[in-house]
């Protein structure tokens, strides 16, 4: 079946440091890939997405590139802020569109803490 | 624009009591709807999904049930809560034919 594996963490960084959170996936076909962010006590927010190979998703300074050859979708940010402290989830969806119910497969989440 | 609401935001219930959590979506028609549970603030488990009124699919056998009495309303229920039902419950919606799911603010359930 489909699966998503991401860095366990927790990841602790100082403000303005470079961030990488690794994510790899296993799925047949051509899934869409997502990063969601969850701030303490809140629901999940879509951070960025990519729908085909070599697509780059970006939002709020975060980027991730859909690498089909390495089945990866690593999240990066050049300079993190204290406000980026949250849990980050990598996810995929297969069989998007049509009559499919669009089941998301999530990684376990990575806790990021950024110190001033 | 579309918005998704969940209530209550927090709930503390005794073991053996009933449960009803509600999710509603505004600004769209015939959405696909989902219930997830998140334990220990980390991984998400899909509990139920619905592609239309009265259509419910269950992902895992458990003490919970779901219903969709109206197009944009999704309800999670239990007749008798267990301690293991504690967790953070998230509702999500997806427009038919679109790959992205959007999540509500969640309900924190504590069963004592």
PDB file of C-alpha atoms in Angstrom:
ATOM      1  CA  UNK A   1       0.000   0.000   0.000  1.00  0.00           C
ATOM      2  CA  UNK A   2       0.868   3.664  -0.055  1.00  0.00           C
ATOM      3  CA  UNK A   3       3.159   5.048   2.621  1.00  0.00           C
ATOM      4  CA  UNK A   4       4.924   8.258   3.597  1.00  0.00           C
ATOM      5  CA  UNK A   5       8.079   8.385   5.700  1.00  0.00           C
ATOM      6  CA  UNK A   6       9.348  11.629   7.142  1.00  0.00           C
ATOM      7  CA  UNK A   7      12.011  12.744   9.576  1.00  0.00           C
ATOM      8  CA  UNK A   8      10.946  11.821  13.067  1.00  0.00           C
ATOM      9  CA  UNK A   9      12.410  14.830  14.787  1.00  0.00           C
ATOM     10  CA  UNK A  10      11.967  16.753  16.906  1.00  0.00           C
ATOM     11  CA  UNK A  11      13.956  19.360  15.041  1.00  0.00           C
ATOM     12  CA  UNK A  12      15.291  22.284  17.038  1.00  0.00           C
ATOM     13  CA  UNK A  13      16.804  25.290  15.275  1.00  0.00           C
ATOM     14  CA  UNK A  14      17.851  28.815  16.012  1.00  0.00           C
ATOM     15  CA  UNK A  15      16.087  31.676  14.294  1.00  0.00           C
ATOM     16  CA  UNK A  16      17.364  32.336  10.736  1.00  0.00           C
ATOM     17  CA  UNK A  17      18.778  28.806  10.395  1.00  0.00           C
ATOM     18  CA  UNK A  18      18.185  26.682   7.287  1.00  0.00           C
ATOM     19  CA  UNK A  19      15.484  24.032   7.543  1.00  0.00           C
ATOM     20  CA  UNK A  20      15.173  20.678   5.808  1.00  0.00           C
ATOM     21  CA  UNK A  21      12.558  18.088   6.699  1.00  0.00           C
ATOM     22  CA  UNK A  22      12.940  14.922   4.667  1.00  0.00           C
ATOM     23  CA  UNK A  23       9.959  13.101   3.194  1.00  0.00           C
ATOM     24  CA  UNK A  24       9.931  10.010   0.996  1.00  0.00           C
ATOM     25  CA  UNK A  25       6.957   8.100  -0.296  1.00  0.00           C
ATOM     26  CA  UNK A  26       5.845   4.793  -1.752  1.00  0.00           C
ATOM     27  CA  UNK A  27       2.879   4.780  -4.094  1.00  0.00           C
ATOM     28  CA  UNK A  28       1.857   3.376  -7.439  1.00  0.00           C
ATOM     29  CA  UNK A  29       1.034   5.724 -10.238  1.00  0.00           C
ATOM     30  CA  UNK A  30       1.479   9.460  -9.934  1.00  0.00           C
ATOM     31  CA  UNK A  31       0.338  10.800  -6.574  1.00  0.00           C
ATOM     32  CA  UNK A  32      -0.095  14.427  -5.621  1.00  0.00           C
ATOM     33  CA  UNK A  33       2.137  15.449  -2.733  1.00  0.00           C
ATOM     34  CA  UNK A  34       1.420  17.851   0.114  1.00  0.00           C
ATOM     35  CA  UNK A  35       2.916  19.498   3.139  1.00  0.00           C
ATOM     36  CA  UNK A  36       0.515  20.461   5.922  1.00  0.00           C
ATOM     37  CA  UNK A  37       1.381  22.474   9.036  1.00  0.00           C
ATOM     38  CA  UNK A  38      -0.295  22.219  12.436  1.00  0.00           C
ATOM     39  CA  UNK A  39       0.167  24.962  15.019  1.00  0.00           C
ATOM     40  CA  UNK A  40      -0.457  24.070  18.671  1.00  0.00           C
ATOM     41  CA  UNK A  41      -4.108  23.298  19.388  1.00  0.00           C
ATOM     42  CA  UNK A  42      -5.211  23.917  15.804  1.00  0.00           C
ATOM     43  CA  UNK A  43      -6.243  21.933  12.762  1.00  0.00           C
ATOM     44  CA  UNK A  44      -4.031  21.251   9.761  1.00  0.00           C
ATOM     45  CA  UNK A  45      -3.343  23.984   7.237  1.00  0.00           C
ATOM     46  CA  UNK A  46      -2.213  23.299   3.707  1.00  0.00           C
ATOM     47  CA  UNK A  47       1.291  24.692   3.345  1.00  0.00           C
ATOM     48  CA  UNK A  48       2.123  23.704  -0.229  1.00  0.00           C
ATOM     49  CA  UNK A  49       1.509  21.025  -2.836  1.00  0.00           C
ATOM     50  CA  UNK A  50       2.858  19.581  -6.059  1.00  0.00           C
ATOM     51  CA  UNK A  51       0.936  17.470  -8.511  1.00  0.00           C
ATOM     52  CA  UNK A  52       3.535  16.096 -10.931  1.00  0.00           C
ATOM     53  CA  UNK A  53       7.201  15.276 -11.227  1.00  0.00           C
ATOM     54  CA  UNK A  54       9.605  18.246 -11.025  1.00  0.00           C
ATOM     55  CA  UNK A  55       6.846  20.580  -9.792  1.00  0.00           C
ATOM     56  CA  UNK A  56       7.963  22.920  -7.022  1.00  0.00           C
ATOM     57  CA  UNK A  57       5.436  23.954  -4.421  1.00  0.00           C
ATOM     58  CA  UNK A  58       6.131  27.116  -2.441  1.00  0.00           C
ATOM     59  CA  UNK A  59       4.437  29.233   0.196  1.00  0.00           C
ATOM     60  CA  UNK A  60       5.545  31.562   3.020  1.00  0.00           C
ATOM     61  CA  UNK A  61       9.218  30.969   2.177  1.00  0.00           C
ATOM     62  CA  UNK A  62       8.853  27.174   2.279  1.00  0.00           C
ATOM     63  CA  UNK A  63       9.619  25.084  -0.799  1.00  0.00           C
ATOM     64  CA  UNK A  64       9.429  21.433  -1.804  1.00  0.00           C
ATOM     65  CA  UNK A  65      10.178  19.781  -5.150  1.00  0.00           C
ATOM     66  CA  UNK A  66       8.444  16.621  -6.382  1.00  0.00           C
ATOM     67  CA  UNK A  67      11.306  14.216  -7.198  1.00  0.00           C
ATOM     68  CA  UNK A  68       9.945  11.092  -8.824  1.00  0.00           C
ATOM     69  CA  UNK A  69      13.369   9.515  -9.382  1.00  0.00           C
ATOM     70  CA  UNK A  70      14.051   9.548  -5.629  1.00  0.00           C
ATOM     71  CA  UNK A  71      10.359   9.425  -4.564  1.00  0.00           C
ATOM     72  CA  UNK A  72      10.970  12.403  -2.315  1.00  0.00           C
ATOM     73  CA  UNK A  73       9.326  15.712  -1.394  1.00  0.00           C
ATOM     74  CA  UNK A  74      11.679  17.368   1.088  1.00  0.00           C
ATOM     75  CA  UNK A  75      10.555  20.594   2.772  1.00  0.00           C
ATOM     76  CA  UNK A  76      13.039  23.480   2.920  1.00  0.00           C
ATOM     77  CA  UNK A  77      13.158  27.020   4.186  1.00  0.00           C
ATOM     78  CA  UNK A  78      16.157  29.287   3.983  1.00  0.00           C
ATOM     79  CA  UNK A  79      15.617  31.221   7.198  1.00  0.00           C
ATOM     80  CA  UNK A  80      13.195  29.995   9.862  1.00  0.00           C
ATOM     81  CA  UNK A  81      11.385  32.190  12.359  1.00  0.00           C
ATOM     82  CA  UNK A  82      10.073  31.493  15.843  1.00  0.00           C
ATOM     83  CA  UNK A  83       6.567  31.621  14.376  1.00  0.00           C
ATOM     84  CA  UNK A  84       7.396  28.571  12.207  1.00  0.00           C
ATOM     85  CA  UNK A  85       7.390  26.365  15.299  1.00  0.00           C
ATOM     86  CA  UNK A  86       4.747  23.722  14.585  1.00  0.00           C
ATOM     87  CA  UNK A  87       4.244  20.123  13.487  1.00  0.00           C
ATOM     88  CA  UNK A  88       4.769  19.476   9.782  1.00  0.00           C
ATOM     89  CA  UNK A  89       3.076  16.610   7.931  1.00  0.00           C
ATOM     90  CA  UNK A  90       3.995  15.230   4.550  1.00  0.00           C
ATOM     91  CA  UNK A  91       1.139  13.515   2.721  1.00  0.00           C
ATOM     92  CA  UNK A  92       0.154  12.021  -0.613  1.00  0.00           C
ATOM     93  CA  UNK A  93      -3.060  11.327  -2.429  1.00  0.00           C
ATOM     94  CA  UNK A  94      -3.444   8.749  -5.143  1.00  0.00           C
ATOM     95  CA  UNK A  95      -6.239   8.423  -7.657  1.00  0.00           C
ATOM     96  CA  UNK A  96      -7.199  12.032  -7.276  1.00  0.00           C
ATOM     97  CA  UNK A  97     -10.181  13.182  -9.200  1.00  0.00           C
ATOM     98  CA  UNK A  98     -13.028  11.315 -10.811  1.00  0.00           C
ATOM     99  CA  UNK A  99     -15.088   9.175  -8.505  1.00  0.00           C
ATOM    100  CA  UNK A 100     -12.252   8.469  -6.091  1.00  0.00           C
ATOM    101  CA  UNK A 101     -12.797   9.540  -2.523  1.00  0.00           C
ATOM    102  CA  UNK A 102      -9.239  10.859  -2.418  1.00  0.00           C
ATOM    103  CA  UNK A 103      -7.684   9.192   0.585  1.00  0.00           C
ATOM    104  CA  UNK A 104      -4.736  11.070   2.066  1.00  0.00           C
ATOM    105  CA  UNK A 105      -1.797   9.061   3.377  1.00  0.00           C
ATOM    106  CA  UNK A 106       0.148  10.976   6.038  1.00  0.00           C
ATOM    107  CA  UNK A 107       3.626  10.729   7.458  1.00  0.00           C
ATOM    108  CA  UNK A 108       3.949  10.704  11.228  1.00  0.00           C
ATOM    109  CA  UNK A 109       4.733  14.396  11.493  1.00  0.00           C
ATOM    110  CA  UNK A 110       7.868  16.298  12.463  1.00  0.00           C
ATOM    111  CA  UNK A 111       7.897  18.690  15.391  1.00  0.00           C
ATOM    112  CA  UNK A 112       9.860  21.855  14.659  1.00  0.00           C
ATOM    113  CA  UNK A 113      10.919  24.215  17.436  1.00  0.00           C
ATOM    114  CA  UNK A 114      12.657  27.471  16.578  1.00  0.00           C
ATOM    115  CA  UNK A 115      14.433  29.404  19.336  1.00  0.00           C
ATOM    116  CA  UNK A 116      15.127  33.160  19.235  1.00  0.00           C
TER     117      UNK A 116
ATOM    118  CA  UNK B   1     -14.850  31.345  -0.139  1.00  0.00           C
ATOM    119  CA  UNK B   2     -15.254  28.029   1.615  1.00  0.00           C
ATOM    120  CA  UNK B   3     -15.097  27.584   5.369  1.00  0.00           C
ATOM    121  CA  UNK B   4     -15.324  24.564   7.603  1.00  0.00           C
ATOM    122  CA  UNK B   5     -16.607  24.609  11.172  1.00  0.00           C
ATOM    123  CA  UNK B   6     -16.399  22.083  13.962  1.00  0.00           C
ATOM    124  CA  UNK B   7     -18.029  22.094  17.362  1.00  0.00           C
ATOM    125  CA  UNK B   8     -17.602  21.852  20.128  1.00  0.00           C
ATOM    126  CA  UNK B   9     -13.966  22.930  20.282  1.00  0.00           C
ATOM    127  CA  UNK B  10     -13.322  20.943  23.448  1.00  0.00           C
ATOM    128  CA  UNK B  11     -15.302  18.283  25.249  1.00  0.00           C
ATOM    129  CA  UNK B  12     -14.817  16.313  28.444  1.00  0.00           C
ATOM    130  CA  UNK B  13     -17.045  13.276  28.774  1.00  0.00           C
ATOM    131  CA  UNK B  14     -17.294  10.349  31.204  1.00  0.00           C
ATOM    132  CA  UNK B  15     -16.740   6.787  30.058  1.00  0.00           C
ATOM    133  CA  UNK B  16     -19.980   5.247  28.819  1.00  0.00           C
ATOM    134  CA  UNK B  17     -21.606   8.540  27.826  1.00  0.00           C
ATOM    135  CA  UNK B  18     -22.776   9.308  24.263  1.00  0.00           C
ATOM    136  CA  UNK B  19     -20.952  11.540  21.821  1.00  0.00           C
ATOM    137  CA  UNK B  20     -21.951  13.821  18.989  1.00  0.00           C
ATOM    138  CA  UNK B  21     -19.436  15.978  17.119  1.00  0.00           C
ATOM    139  CA  UNK B  22     -20.558  18.161  14.269  1.00  0.00           C
ATOM    140  CA  UNK B  23     -18.819  19.439  11.169  1.00  0.00           C
ATOM    141  CA  UNK B  24     -20.306  21.817   8.610  1.00  0.00           C
ATOM    142  CA  UNK B  25     -18.907  23.270   5.415  1.00  0.00           C
ATOM    143  CA  UNK B  26     -19.953  26.550   3.819  1.00  0.00           C
ATOM    144  CA  UNK B  27     -19.452  27.884   0.340  1.00  0.00           C
ATOM    145  CA  UNK B  28     -19.428  24.645  -1.620  1.00  0.00           C
ATOM    146  CA  UNK B  29     -21.825  21.947  -2.755  1.00  0.00           C
ATOM    147  CA  UNK B  30     -21.539  18.163  -2.670  1.00  0.00           C
ATOM    148  CA  UNK B  31     -18.167  18.077  -0.935  1.00  0.00           C
ATOM    149  CA  UNK B  32     -16.394  14.869   0.001  1.00  0.00           C
ATOM    150  CA  UNK B  33     -16.178  14.834   3.802  1.00  0.00           C
ATOM    151  CA  UNK B  34     -13.746  13.094   6.143  1.00  0.00           C
ATOM    152  CA  UNK B  35     -13.324  12.400   9.860  1.00  0.00           C
ATOM    153  CA  UNK B  36      -9.811  11.866  11.236  1.00  0.00           C
ATOM    154  CA  UNK B  37      -8.527  11.159  14.719  1.00  0.00           C
ATOM    155  CA  UNK B  38      -5.158  12.357  15.903  1.00  0.00           C
ATOM    156  CA  UNK B  39      -3.668  10.733  18.992  1.00  0.00           C
ATOM    157  CA  UNK B  40      -0.775  12.141  20.996  1.00  0.00           C
ATOM    158  CA  UNK B  41      -0.575  15.196  18.734  1.00  0.00           C
ATOM    159  CA  UNK B  42       1.035  13.337  15.865  1.00  0.00           C
ATOM    160  CA  UNK B  43      -0.232  10.854  13.279  1.00  0.00           C
ATOM    161  CA  UNK B  44      -3.674  11.065  11.723  1.00  0.00           C
ATOM    162  CA  UNK B  45      -5.992   8.123  11.268  1.00  0.00           C
ATOM    163  CA  UNK B  46      -8.836   8.298   8.761  1.00  0.00           C
ATOM    164  CA  UNK B  47     -12.035   7.137  10.458  1.00  0.00           C
ATOM    165  CA  UNK B  48     -14.844   7.794   7.971  1.00  0.00           C
ATOM    166  CA  UNK B  49     -15.445   9.447   4.646  1.00  0.00           C
ATOM    167  CA  UNK B  50     -18.531  10.398   2.693  1.00  0.00           C
ATOM    168  CA  UNK B  51     -19.062  11.229  -0.972  1.00  0.00           C
ATOM    169  CA  UNK B  52     -22.712  12.243  -0.584  1.00  0.00           C
ATOM    170  CA  UNK B  53     -25.769  12.457   1.661  1.00  0.00           C
ATOM    171  CA  UNK B  54     -26.364   9.200   3.496  1.00  0.00           C
ATOM    172  CA  UNK B  55     -23.190   7.617   2.062  1.00  0.00           C
ATOM    173  CA  UNK B  56     -20.659   6.652   4.724  1.00  0.00           C
ATOM    174  CA  UNK B  57     -17.570   4.496   4.422  1.00  0.00           C
ATOM    175  CA  UNK B  58     -15.699   3.299   7.478  1.00  0.00           C
ATOM    176  CA  UNK B  59     -11.946   2.848   7.420  1.00  0.00           C
ATOM    177  CA  UNK B  60     -11.507   1.019  10.719  1.00  0.00           C
ATOM    178  CA  UNK B  61     -13.904  -0.923  12.945  1.00  0.00           C
ATOM    179  CA  UNK B  62     -14.393   0.880  16.228  1.00  0.00           C
ATOM    180  CA  UNK B  63     -16.724   2.354  18.765  1.00  0.00           C
ATOM    181  CA  UNK B  64     -17.688   5.294  16.560  1.00  0.00           C
ATOM    182  CA  UNK B  65     -20.169   5.924  13.757  1.00  0.00           C
ATOM    183  CA  UNK B  66     -20.738   8.740  11.293  1.00  0.00           C
ATOM    184  CA  UNK B  67     -23.725  10.198   9.516  1.00  0.00           C
ATOM    185  CA  UNK B  68     -24.336  12.782   6.820  1.00  0.00           C
ATOM    186  CA  UNK B  69     -27.899  14.026   7.148  1.00  0.00           C
ATOM    187  CA  UNK B  70     -27.362  17.054   4.896  1.00  0.00           C
ATOM    188  CA  UNK B  71     -25.055  17.845   1.998  1.00  0.00           C
ATOM    189  CA  UNK B  72     -22.646  19.946   4.059  1.00  0.00           C
ATOM    190  CA  UNK B  73     -23.061  18.387   7.484  1.00  0.00           C
ATOM    191  CA  UNK B  74     -21.046  15.481   8.847  1.00  0.00           C
ATOM    192  CA  UNK B  75     -21.606  14.058  12.321  1.00  0.00           C
ATOM    193  CA  UNK B  76     -19.420  11.739  14.377  1.00  0.00           C
ATOM    194  CA  UNK B  77     -21.186   9.775  17.098  1.00  0.00           C
ATOM    195  CA  UNK B  78     -20.808   7.153  19.745  1.00  0.00           C
ATOM    196  CA  UNK B  79     -23.373   5.455  21.963  1.00  0.00           C
ATOM    197  CA  UNK B  80     -20.884   4.703  24.749  1.00  0.00           C
ATOM    198  CA  UNK B  81     -17.481   6.347  24.928  1.00  0.00           C
ATOM    199  CA  UNK B  82     -14.336   4.448  25.870  1.00  0.00           C
ATOM    200  CA  UNK B  83     -11.168   5.862  27.395  1.00  0.00           C
ATOM    201  CA  UNK B  84      -9.406   5.046  24.140  1.00  0.00           C
ATOM    202  CA  UNK B  85     -11.718   7.436  22.258  1.00  0.00           C
ATOM    203  CA  UNK B  86      -9.838  10.409  23.685  1.00  0.00           C
ATOM    204  CA  UNK B  87      -8.019  12.434  21.060  1.00  0.00           C
ATOM    205  CA  UNK B  88      -8.171  15.329  18.649  1.00  0.00           C
ATOM    206  CA  UNK B  89     -10.874  14.889  16.002  1.00  0.00           C
ATOM    207  CA  UNK B  90     -10.480  16.638  12.701  1.00  0.00           C
ATOM    208  CA  UNK B  91     -13.016  17.063   9.936  1.00  0.00           C
ATOM    209  CA  UNK B  92     -11.905  17.771   6.386  1.00  0.00           C
ATOM    210  CA  UNK B  93     -13.550  18.465   3.048  1.00  0.00           C
ATOM    211  CA  UNK B  94     -12.537  18.108  -0.571  1.00  0.00           C
ATOM    212  CA  UNK B  95     -14.242  19.344  -3.702  1.00  0.00           C
ATOM    213  CA  UNK B  96     -15.134  16.524  -6.057  1.00  0.00           C
ATOM    214  CA  UNK B  97     -12.444  16.127  -8.697  1.00  0.00           C
ATOM    215  CA  UNK B  98      -9.878  18.192  -6.769  1.00  0.00           C
ATOM    216  CA  UNK B  99      -6.985  16.552  -4.914  1.00  0.00           C
ATOM    217  CA  UNK B 100      -6.657  18.904  -1.921  1.00  0.00           C
ATOM    218  CA  UNK B 101      -8.317  18.359   1.455  1.00  0.00           C
ATOM    219  CA  UNK B 102      -8.985  21.289   3.788  1.00  0.00           C
ATOM    220  CA  UNK B 103      -9.241  20.787   7.515  1.00  0.00           C
ATOM    221  CA  UNK B 104     -11.399  22.240  10.245  1.00  0.00           C
ATOM    222  CA  UNK B 105     -10.121  23.571  13.581  1.00  0.00           C
ATOM    223  CA  UNK B 106     -10.682  20.274  15.384  1.00  0.00           C
ATOM    224  CA  UNK B 107     -12.397  19.055  18.557  1.00  0.00           C
ATOM    225  CA  UNK B 108     -10.356  18.003  21.586  1.00  0.00           C
ATOM    226  CA  UNK B 109     -12.158  15.093  23.276  1.00  0.00           C
ATOM    227  CA  UNK B 110     -11.130  13.854  26.706  1.00  0.00           C
ATOM    228  CA  UNK B 111     -12.845  10.776  28.076  1.00  0.00           C
ATOM    229  CA  UNK B 112     -12.452  10.338  31.842  1.00  0.00           C
TER     230      UNK B 112
END
